[in-house]
Amino acid sequence: MRDILVINSGSSSLKFAMLGLDDLRALDDFSVHYQGQFSGLGGCQAHLVIRDGQGKILRDDHFAAIDDLYDHAAALKDLLKWMDENTDSSRIRAIGHRIVHGGRHYRQPVRLDEGVLDDLETLIPLAPLHQPHCLGPVRMLLTLRPDVPQVGCFDTGFHAGQDPVAQAFALPRRLTEAGLIRYGFHGLSYEYISRRFPAYLHRPETGRVIAAHLGNGASLCAMLNGVSVASTMGFTALDGLPMGTRCGNIDPGLVLHLLTAEGMTAQQVGDLLYKQSGLLGVSGISGDMRDLLESEMPSAKEAVDLFVYRIIREIGSLSAALGGVDHLVFTAGIGENAAPVREMVSKGCEWLGIRCDHSRNQRGEIRISEDGSPVGVWVIPTNEERMIAWHTAHYCH
Ligand code: ADP
């Protein structure tokens, strides 16, 4: 059995999973020893939950900072301590990391060493909220676990083969050549869906698929037989759909307006667009879909309506990029759990032949389209951790 530790480090969270593997054939050959997450990182107190493979809680704890903020580095140290005290961490054969940005050059998973890390650090300006948190744990583990290979898996990699016309902004050539293009994100989630979907369809060719990764971050990806052809996210993970706290697509002239007429600094505009917008900004209540669906406030409904409206419009756009659509797949926290959102999105896409069966949707079945619906509508749980482990397993001795 090979044990693989997966680290998925976000802006304020650090998710981890220890997966075991006997024989690398399919994505589902992994068993989960334990998995968990630190949330609230970067503040005074963080919350840790660890569960075993059956979902039983192994640890549920709060950590307070001693004289500074409790950050990703503190969380990783506490995780390693817990692993050393409670598990046989000598069995770890490799560590796989989700790395948000691979830029133009890193498309495939890669063994991480000092040189590669230096290279990836040059991409921090392209994903300032995420990339430093992805790379920090790698650097720490290179020191603390120097004998264990570490592998970087890129969220941008899945989209790297898109046609240049799908990647380009209409900007002067020199900027495009300097790498100011649409990269697209959530690639590990879409890769997982693209690899799992043929088994649901019982055939290798999946046709024209639009996958909707709707979580705190949200995007859509158009795939032709499992290959990404277009995505709603762009140069940064700010583009496309409204998200929990991010604005999604807006007129770039609005940014200029905020900087000039409103006199805001770049830092203030960044905070506004990344942290105070989206579902949170529109509702004024919460960036969490559960809260909004439960709320009676009109502004909660307005936020959900805008989220749904933008998804419907972008599905139209991606259908055009694909020349039609055969399947719509919902995934991630909202996509997998929020039946009302799936129903509203499907209703707005009836003109495309998308017909959602109310009862199947309510029951949360895997295929939720009506019998005879020209377009299949599906709910498929994503699993970025398994995708990372699968890539990382190729580097195990
Ligand atoms: P992340 O991008 O942080 O991984 P998730 O994929 O876990 O996020 O998605 C989080 C989102 O999913 C939140 O908006 C949350 O409210 C929503 N969500 C989770 N469960 C439900 C549910 N049962 N009903 C509606 N929304 C849900």
Short mmCIF file of C-alpha atoms and ligand atoms in Angstrom, two decimals:
data_model
loop_
_atom_site.label_atom_id
_atom_site.label_comp_id
_atom_site.label_asym_id
_atom_site.label_seq_id
_atom_site.Cartn_x
_atom_site.Cartn_y
_atom_site.Cartn_z
CA MET A 1 0.00 0.00 0.00
CA ARG A 2 1.33 3.43 -0.95
CA ASP A 3 0.14 6.36 1.13
CA ILE A 4 -0.20 9.73 -0.53
CA LEU A 5 -0.73 12.96 1.35
CA VAL A 6 -2.71 15.55 -0.60
CA ILE A 7 -2.52 19.22 0.35
CA ASN A 8 -5.02 21.69 -1.06
CA SER A 9 -4.21 25.08 0.35
CA GLY A 10 -6.62 27.97 -0.29
CA SER A 11 -6.64 31.61 0.74
CA SER A 12 -7.97 30.94 4.26
CA SER A 13 -8.16 27.16 4.43
CA LEU A 14 -5.87 24.18 4.24
CA LYS A 15 -7.53 20.94 3.17
CA PHE A 16 -5.67 17.64 3.36
CA ALA A 17 -6.29 13.97 2.73
CA MET A 18 -4.29 10.81 3.29
CA LEU A 19 -5.12 8.33 0.58
CA GLY A 20 -3.90 4.76 0.24
CA LEU A 21 -3.36 2.94 -3.02
CA ASP A 22 -2.62 -0.72 -3.81
CA ASP A 23 -2.52 -0.59 -7.54
CA LEU A 24 -2.89 2.41 -9.80
CA ARG A 25 -5.58 1.65 -12.33
CA ALA A 26 -8.63 3.82 -11.74
CA LEU A 27 -9.27 7.04 -9.86
CA ASP A 28 -11.50 5.18 -7.42
CA ASP A 29 -8.86 2.65 -6.39
CA PHE A 30 -7.79 4.95 -3.54
CA SER A 31 -8.96 4.35 -0.01
CA VAL A 32 -9.27 7.34 2.33
CA HIS A 33 -7.38 6.90 5.61
CA TYR A 34 -8.38 10.32 6.86
CA GLN A 35 -9.09 13.79 5.56
CA GLY A 36 -9.80 17.18 6.99
CA GLN A 37 -9.40 20.89 6.85
CA PHE A 38 -8.24 23.90 8.75
CA SER A 39 -10.54 26.88 8.19
CA GLY A 40 -10.27 30.51 9.24
CA LEU A 41 -6.52 30.68 8.64
CA GLY A 42 -4.90 34.10 8.80
CA GLY A 43 -6.97 35.20 11.80
CA CYS A 44 -6.53 34.80 15.54
CA GLN A 45 -8.22 31.43 15.70
CA ALA A 46 -8.55 28.53 13.28
CA HIS A 47 -10.80 25.48 13.26
CA LEU A 48 -9.55 21.97 12.48
CA VAL A 49 -11.73 18.99 11.68
CA ILE A 50 -10.28 15.57 10.78
CA ARG A 51 -12.49 12.62 9.79
CA ASP A 52 -11.69 9.01 8.98
CA GLY A 53 -12.64 7.35 5.69
CA GLN A 54 -16.16 6.66 6.98
CA GLY A 55 -16.73 10.27 8.01
CA LYS A 56 -16.26 9.71 11.76
CA ILE A 57 -14.72 12.73 13.46
CA LEU A 58 -11.19 12.02 14.70
CA ARG A 59 -10.45 15.53 15.84
CA ASP A 60 -12.44 18.75 16.12
CA ASP A 61 -10.41 21.54 17.64
CA HIS A 62 -9.77 25.24 17.71
CA PHE A 63 -6.25 26.63 17.55
CA ALA A 64 -5.36 30.09 18.73
CA ALA A 65 -2.32 32.05 17.65
CA ILE A 66 0.25 32.47 20.40
CA ASP A 67 1.73 35.86 19.58
CA ASP A 68 0.92 36.28 15.91
CA LEU A 69 -1.87 35.22 13.53
CA TYR A 70 -2.56 31.51 13.17
CA ASP A 71 -1.52 31.01 9.56
CA HIS A 72 -0.94 28.25 7.01
CA ALA A 73 2.54 27.52 8.36
CA ALA A 74 1.21 27.06 11.90
CA ALA A 75 -1.56 24.80 10.57
CA LEU A 76 0.86 22.62 8.62
CA LYS A 77 3.12 22.21 11.67
CA ASP A 78 0.14 21.19 13.81
CA LEU A 79 -1.02 18.75 11.14
CA LEU A 80 2.42 17.09 10.92
CA LYS A 81 2.51 16.84 14.71
CA TRP A 82 -0.92 15.19 14.79
CA MET A 83 0.18 12.79 12.01
CA ASP A 84 3.38 11.84 13.86
CA GLU A 85 1.50 11.23 17.12
CA ASN A 86 -1.52 9.41 15.71
CA THR A 87 -0.58 7.75 12.44
CA ASP A 88 2.33 5.93 10.83
CA SER A 89 3.58 8.84 8.73
CA SER A 90 6.66 6.86 7.63
CA ARG A 91 4.32 5.17 5.12
CA ILE A 92 3.91 8.35 3.07
CA ARG A 93 5.43 7.78 -0.37
CA ALA A 94 4.67 11.16 -1.91
CA ILE A 95 2.91 14.46 -1.26
CA GLY A 96 0.67 15.99 -3.91
CA HIS A 97 -0.21 19.68 -3.94
CA ARG A 98 -2.89 21.64 -5.71
CA ILE A 99 -1.10 24.61 -7.28
CA VAL A 100 -3.45 27.26 -8.56
CA HIS A 101 -1.28 28.71 -11.31
CA GLY A 102 1.11 26.95 -13.67
CA GLY A 103 1.43 29.87 -16.07
CA ARG A 104 2.25 29.08 -19.68
CA HIS A 105 4.91 26.48 -19.04
CA TYR A 106 3.62 24.16 -16.34
CA ARG A 107 0.80 22.17 -17.88
CA GLN A 108 1.39 18.65 -16.57
CA PRO A 109 1.99 17.66 -12.93
CA VAL A 110 5.63 18.15 -12.02
CA ARG A 111 8.06 17.03 -9.30
CA LEU A 112 8.63 20.07 -7.10
CA ASP A 113 12.14 21.15 -6.16
CA GLU A 114 13.76 24.47 -5.30
CA GLY A 115 14.20 25.43 -8.97
CA VAL A 116 10.57 24.74 -9.90
CA LEU A 117 9.41 26.56 -6.78
CA ASP A 118 11.44 29.64 -7.70
CA ASP A 119 9.78 29.55 -11.12
CA LEU A 120 6.29 29.18 -9.69
CA GLU A 121 6.88 32.07 -7.31
CA THR A 122 7.26 34.36 -10.32
CA LEU A 123 3.55 33.65 -10.99
CA ILE A 124 2.42 35.07 -7.62
CA PRO A 125 1.29 38.38 -9.22
CA LEU A 126 -1.11 36.36 -11.40
CA ALA A 127 -2.85 34.78 -8.35
CA PRO A 128 -1.81 36.87 -5.36
CA LEU A 129 -4.47 35.50 -3.00
CA HIS A 130 -3.87 31.83 -3.76
CA GLN A 131 -0.42 31.09 -5.19
CA PRO A 132 1.61 32.06 -2.07
CA HIS A 133 -0.55 29.74 0.07
CA CYS A 134 -0.06 26.89 -2.40
CA LEU A 135 3.72 27.30 -2.46
CA GLY A 136 4.31 27.96 1.26
CA PRO A 137 3.55 24.37 2.36
CA VAL A 138 5.78 23.00 -0.43
CA ARG A 139 8.75 25.00 0.77
CA MET A 140 8.16 23.96 4.36
CA LEU A 141 7.84 20.29 3.45
CA LEU A 142 11.01 20.39 1.33
CA THR A 143 12.77 21.19 4.61
CA LEU A 144 10.72 19.08 7.03
CA ARG A 145 10.27 15.98 4.82
CA PRO A 146 13.19 16.20 2.35
CA ASP A 147 13.06 12.48 1.45
CA VAL A 148 9.43 12.47 0.34
CA PRO A 149 8.82 13.48 -3.30
CA GLN A 150 6.42 16.39 -3.74
CA VAL A 151 4.33 16.85 -6.85
CA GLY A 152 2.54 19.98 -8.05
CA CYS A 153 -0.77 19.61 -9.93
CA PHE A 154 -1.97 22.74 -11.65
CA ASP A 155 -5.48 24.16 -11.71
CA THR A 156 -4.67 25.87 -15.01
CA GLY A 157 -3.19 22.74 -16.67
CA PHE A 158 -6.44 21.21 -17.93
CA HIS A 159 -7.21 24.33 -19.99
CA ALA A 160 -3.73 24.85 -21.41
CA GLY A 161 -4.52 23.12 -24.71
CA GLN A 162 -7.43 25.45 -25.60
CA ASP A 163 -7.36 27.05 -29.01
CA PRO A 164 -5.43 30.36 -28.91
CA VAL A 165 -8.58 32.20 -30.00
CA ALA A 166 -10.36 30.95 -26.87
CA GLN A 167 -7.45 32.09 -24.71
CA ALA A 168 -6.77 35.53 -26.15
CA PHE A 169 -7.99 38.89 -24.95
CA ALA A 170 -8.34 41.56 -27.63
CA LEU A 171 -5.28 43.36 -26.30
CA PRO A 172 -2.11 44.46 -28.09
CA ARG A 173 -0.08 41.42 -29.20
CA ARG A 174 2.85 42.15 -26.95
CA LEU A 175 0.63 41.70 -23.90
CA THR A 176 -0.77 38.41 -25.18
CA GLU A 177 2.78 37.26 -25.90
CA ALA A 178 3.77 38.28 -22.38
CA GLY A 179 1.18 35.81 -21.00
CA LEU A 180 -1.84 38.06 -20.43
CA ILE A 181 -4.30 35.43 -21.61
CA ARG A 182 -7.27 33.46 -20.28
CA TYR A 183 -5.85 30.57 -18.26
CA GLY A 184 -9.01 29.17 -16.69
CA PHE A 185 -9.06 27.48 -13.27
CA HIS A 186 -10.75 24.59 -11.38
CA GLY A 187 -8.86 22.37 -13.84
CA LEU A 188 -8.36 19.50 -11.39
CA SER A 189 -12.09 19.38 -10.72
CA TYR A 190 -12.91 19.39 -14.44
CA GLU A 191 -10.27 16.78 -15.15
CA TYR A 192 -11.83 14.55 -12.49
CA ILE A 193 -15.29 15.01 -14.03
CA SER A 194 -13.96 14.37 -17.54
CA ARG A 195 -12.32 11.12 -16.40
CA ARG A 196 -15.34 9.88 -14.41
CA PHE A 197 -18.10 10.88 -16.83
CA PRO A 198 -17.56 8.11 -19.45
CA ALA A 199 -18.37 5.50 -16.77
CA TYR A 200 -21.73 7.20 -16.09
CA LEU A 201 -22.52 7.39 -19.78
CA HIS A 202 -21.26 3.86 -20.46
CA ARG A 203 -19.25 5.04 -23.44
CA PRO A 204 -15.83 6.62 -23.94
CA GLU A 205 -16.98 9.55 -26.11
CA THR A 206 -18.80 12.07 -23.92
CA GLY A 207 -19.56 14.62 -26.64
CA ARG A 208 -20.27 18.30 -25.89
CA VAL A 209 -20.32 18.76 -22.14
CA ILE A 210 -20.72 21.89 -20.02
CA ALA A 211 -19.55 21.30 -16.46
CA ALA A 212 -20.60 23.76 -13.75
CA HIS A 213 -18.23 23.81 -10.77
CA LEU A 214 -20.33 25.83 -8.32
CA GLY A 215 -18.62 26.18 -4.95
CA ASN A 216 -17.31 29.21 -3.10
CA GLY A 217 -15.35 29.73 -6.30
CA ALA A 218 -17.54 29.10 -9.35
CA SER A 219 -16.90 28.56 -13.03
CA LEU A 220 -18.13 26.69 -16.08
CA CYS A 221 -16.05 24.67 -18.51
CA ALA A 222 -16.95 23.56 -22.02
CA MET A 223 -15.44 20.17 -22.86
CA LEU A 224 -15.44 18.30 -26.12
CA ASN A 225 -14.94 14.59 -25.48
CA GLY A 226 -13.24 15.38 -22.20
CA VAL A 227 -10.95 18.13 -23.52
CA SER A 228 -11.36 21.73 -22.34
CA VAL A 229 -12.29 24.10 -25.16
CA ALA A 230 -13.45 27.17 -23.18
CA SER A 231 -13.98 28.29 -19.62
CA THR A 232 -15.61 31.23 -17.87
CA MET A 233 -12.56 32.03 -15.76
CA GLY A 234 -9.86 34.11 -17.32
CA PHE A 235 -6.53 35.65 -16.46
CA THR A 236 -7.38 35.40 -12.78
CA ALA A 237 -9.93 33.44 -10.77
CA LEU A 238 -12.01 36.62 -10.57
CA ASP A 239 -13.56 36.37 -14.02
CA GLY A 240 -16.78 34.72 -15.16
CA LEU A 241 -19.59 33.85 -12.73
CA PRO A 242 -20.35 35.74 -9.52
CA MET A 243 -18.98 33.68 -6.59
CA GLY A 244 -19.25 33.64 -2.80
CA THR A 245 -17.34 36.90 -2.40
CA ARG A 246 -15.87 37.50 -5.89
CA CYS A 247 -17.64 39.64 -8.46
CA GLY A 248 -17.07 37.56 -11.61
CA ASN A 249 -17.18 39.24 -14.98
CA ILE A 250 -17.52 43.03 -14.85
CA ASP A 251 -16.84 45.87 -17.26
CA PRO A 252 -13.11 46.70 -16.95
CA GLY A 253 -14.14 50.35 -17.29
CA LEU A 254 -15.73 50.00 -13.86
CA VAL A 255 -12.32 49.22 -12.35
CA LEU A 256 -10.92 52.39 -13.94
CA HIS A 257 -13.84 54.33 -12.53
CA LEU A 258 -13.18 53.04 -9.01
CA LEU A 259 -9.50 53.95 -9.31
CA THR A 260 -10.03 57.41 -10.74
CA ALA A 261 -13.46 58.89 -9.94
CA GLU A 262 -13.79 57.08 -6.61
CA GLY A 263 -10.11 57.50 -5.75
CA MET A 264 -9.72 53.97 -4.45
CA THR A 265 -6.30 52.35 -4.21
CA ALA A 266 -5.47 49.16 -6.12
CA GLN A 267 -5.50 47.30 -2.78
CA GLN A 268 -8.98 48.60 -1.96
CA VAL A 269 -10.31 47.67 -5.39
CA GLY A 270 -8.78 44.21 -5.03
CA ASP A 271 -10.45 43.72 -1.64
CA LEU A 272 -13.77 44.94 -3.04
CA LEU A 273 -13.72 42.61 -6.05
CA TYR A 274 -12.29 39.51 -4.34
CA LYS A 275 -13.71 39.70 -0.82
CA GLN A 276 -16.75 41.98 -0.65
CA SER A 277 -18.62 41.23 -3.87
CA GLY A 278 -20.45 38.21 -5.32
CA LEU A 279 -23.24 36.63 -3.25
CA LEU A 280 -22.00 38.44 -0.14
CA GLY A 281 -21.91 41.86 -1.76
CA VAL A 282 -25.28 41.60 -3.50
CA SER A 283 -27.14 40.07 -0.56
CA GLY A 284 -25.40 42.06 2.15
CA ILE A 285 -26.03 38.96 4.27
CA SER A 286 -23.72 36.10 3.41
CA GLY A 287 -21.56 34.60 0.68
CA ASP A 288 -22.79 31.14 1.63
CA MET A 289 -25.53 29.73 -0.60
CA ARG A 290 -27.14 27.79 2.27
CA ASP A 291 -27.72 31.03 4.21
CA LEU A 292 -29.22 32.73 1.16
CA LEU A 293 -31.59 29.90 0.30
CA GLU A 294 -32.83 29.88 3.90
CA SER A 295 -33.20 33.65 4.15
CA GLU A 296 -36.51 35.52 3.73
CA MET A 297 -34.73 38.77 2.85
CA PRO A 298 -35.39 40.15 -0.67
CA SER A 299 -31.68 40.90 -1.10
CA ALA A 300 -30.85 37.19 -0.55
CA LYS A 301 -33.22 36.28 -3.37
CA GLU A 302 -31.70 38.99 -5.59
CA ALA A 303 -28.21 37.54 -5.02
CA VAL A 304 -29.36 34.01 -5.91
CA ASP A 305 -31.25 35.33 -8.96
CA LEU A 306 -28.17 37.14 -10.23
CA PHE A 307 -26.01 34.06 -9.68
CA VAL A 308 -28.49 31.91 -11.63
CA TYR A 309 -28.95 34.49 -14.39
CA ARG A 310 -25.20 34.73 -14.98
CA ILE A 311 -24.88 30.94 -15.12
CA ILE A 312 -27.68 30.74 -17.70
CA ARG A 313 -26.06 33.40 -19.87
CA GLU A 314 -22.66 31.76 -19.69
CA ILE A 315 -24.14 28.37 -20.55
CA GLY A 316 -25.48 30.04 -23.70
CA SER A 317 -22.01 31.36 -24.48
CA LEU A 318 -20.25 28.04 -23.91
CA SER A 319 -22.90 26.23 -25.96
CA ALA A 320 -21.97 28.52 -28.83
CA ALA A 321 -18.28 27.69 -28.32
CA LEU A 322 -19.12 23.97 -28.46
CA GLY A 323 -21.64 24.24 -31.33
CA GLY A 324 -24.39 22.82 -29.10
CA VAL A 325 -24.55 20.84 -25.89
CA ASP A 326 -25.19 17.17 -25.11
CA HIS A 327 -24.75 17.16 -21.32
CA LEU A 328 -24.80 19.60 -18.43
CA VAL A 329 -22.97 18.46 -15.28
CA PHE A 330 -23.35 20.14 -11.88
CA THR A 331 -20.62 19.73 -9.29
CA ALA A 332 -19.00 21.21 -6.11
CA GLY A 333 -20.80 22.44 -2.95
CA ILE A 334 -23.68 24.32 -4.61
CA GLY A 335 -23.83 22.17 -7.75
CA GLU A 336 -23.99 18.94 -5.72
CA ASN A 337 -26.35 20.13 -2.97
CA ALA A 338 -28.49 23.09 -3.98
CA ALA A 339 -31.44 21.54 -5.82
CA PRO A 340 -33.27 24.92 -6.22
CA VAL A 341 -30.25 26.42 -8.01
CA ARG A 342 -30.00 23.43 -10.37
CA GLU A 343 -33.72 23.68 -11.11
CA MET A 344 -33.62 27.43 -11.82
CA VAL A 345 -30.55 27.09 -14.06
CA SER A 346 -32.13 24.21 -15.98
CA LYS A 347 -35.39 26.14 -16.40
CA GLY A 348 -33.50 29.05 -17.95
CA CYS A 349 -31.81 26.67 -20.40
CA GLU A 350 -34.91 24.86 -21.66
CA TRP A 351 -34.42 26.49 -25.06
CA LEU A 352 -31.22 24.40 -25.34
CA GLY A 353 -33.15 21.17 -24.73
CA ILE A 354 -32.24 21.00 -21.06
CA ARG A 355 -35.14 19.49 -19.07
CA CYS A 356 -34.66 18.78 -15.40
CA ASP A 357 -36.95 16.27 -13.67
CA HIS A 358 -38.21 17.91 -10.47
CA SER A 359 -38.41 14.71 -8.37
CA ARG A 360 -35.04 13.35 -9.49
CA ASN A 361 -33.47 16.72 -8.77
CA GLN A 362 -35.04 16.90 -5.31
CA ARG A 363 -33.87 13.38 -4.53
CA GLY A 364 -30.35 14.31 -5.67
CA GLU A 365 -30.07 11.49 -8.20
CA ILE A 366 -27.03 11.32 -10.45
CA ARG A 367 -29.01 11.83 -13.64
CA ILE A 368 -31.65 14.48 -13.05
CA SER A 369 -32.87 15.12 -16.60
CA GLU A 370 -36.33 14.01 -17.70
CA ASP A 371 -36.51 10.82 -19.74
CA GLY A 372 -36.31 11.94 -23.35
CA SER A 373 -34.60 15.25 -22.51
CA PRO A 374 -32.39 16.06 -25.53
CA VAL A 375 -29.64 17.13 -23.12
CA GLY A 376 -28.55 14.97 -20.18
CA VAL A 377 -28.43 16.79 -16.84
CA TRP A 378 -26.18 15.27 -14.20
CA VAL A 379 -24.98 15.77 -10.64
CA ILE A 380 -21.49 14.31 -10.25
CA PRO A 381 -19.48 14.89 -7.06
CA THR A 382 -16.06 16.23 -7.83
CA ASN A 383 -12.94 15.09 -6.01
CA GLU A 384 -9.88 17.23 -6.57
CA GLU A 385 -7.99 15.32 -3.86
CA ARG A 386 -8.35 12.01 -5.72
CA MET A 387 -7.25 13.67 -8.96
CA ILE A 388 -4.14 15.05 -7.26
CA ALA A 389 -3.40 11.69 -5.60
CA TRP A 390 -3.77 9.92 -8.93
CA HIS A 391 -1.22 12.20 -10.58
CA THR A 392 1.07 12.06 -7.56
CA ALA A 393 0.99 8.26 -7.44
CA HIS A 394 2.97 8.21 -10.68
CA TYR A 395 5.91 9.63 -8.73
CA CYS A 396 5.86 7.00 -5.96
CA HIS A 397 8.72 4.52 -5.74
P1 ADP B 1 -14.94 25.51 -1.91
O1 ADP B 1 -14.86 26.29 -3.18
O2 ADP B 1 -14.52 26.28 -0.69
O3 ADP B 1 -14.37 24.10 -1.98
P2 ADP B 1 -17.50 24.13 -1.76
O4 ADP B 1 -17.37 23.35 -3.03
O5 ADP B 1 -17.44 23.37 -0.49
O6 ADP B 1 -16.51 25.36 -1.70
O7 ADP B 1 -18.90 24.91 -1.84
C1 ADP B 1 -19.32 25.78 -0.83
C2 ADP B 1 -20.69 26.31 -1.21
O8 ADP B 1 -21.61 25.22 -1.31
C3 ADP B 1 -21.26 27.29 -0.20
O9 ADP B 1 -21.90 28.38 -0.85
C4 ADP B 1 -22.32 26.44 0.50
O10 ADP B 1 -23.39 27.21 1.01
C5 ADP B 1 -22.81 25.58 -0.64
N1 ADP B 1 -23.51 24.42 -0.12
C6 ADP B 1 -23.02 23.37 0.55
N2 ADP B 1 -24.01 22.53 0.93
C7 ADP B 1 -25.17 23.09 0.51
C8 ADP B 1 -26.54 22.73 0.58
N3 ADP B 1 -26.94 21.62 1.19
N4 ADP B 1 -27.45 23.54 0.00
C9 ADP B 1 -27.06 24.68 -0.61
N5 ADP B 1 -25.80 25.08 -0.73
C10 ADP B 1 -24.85 24.30 -0.17
#
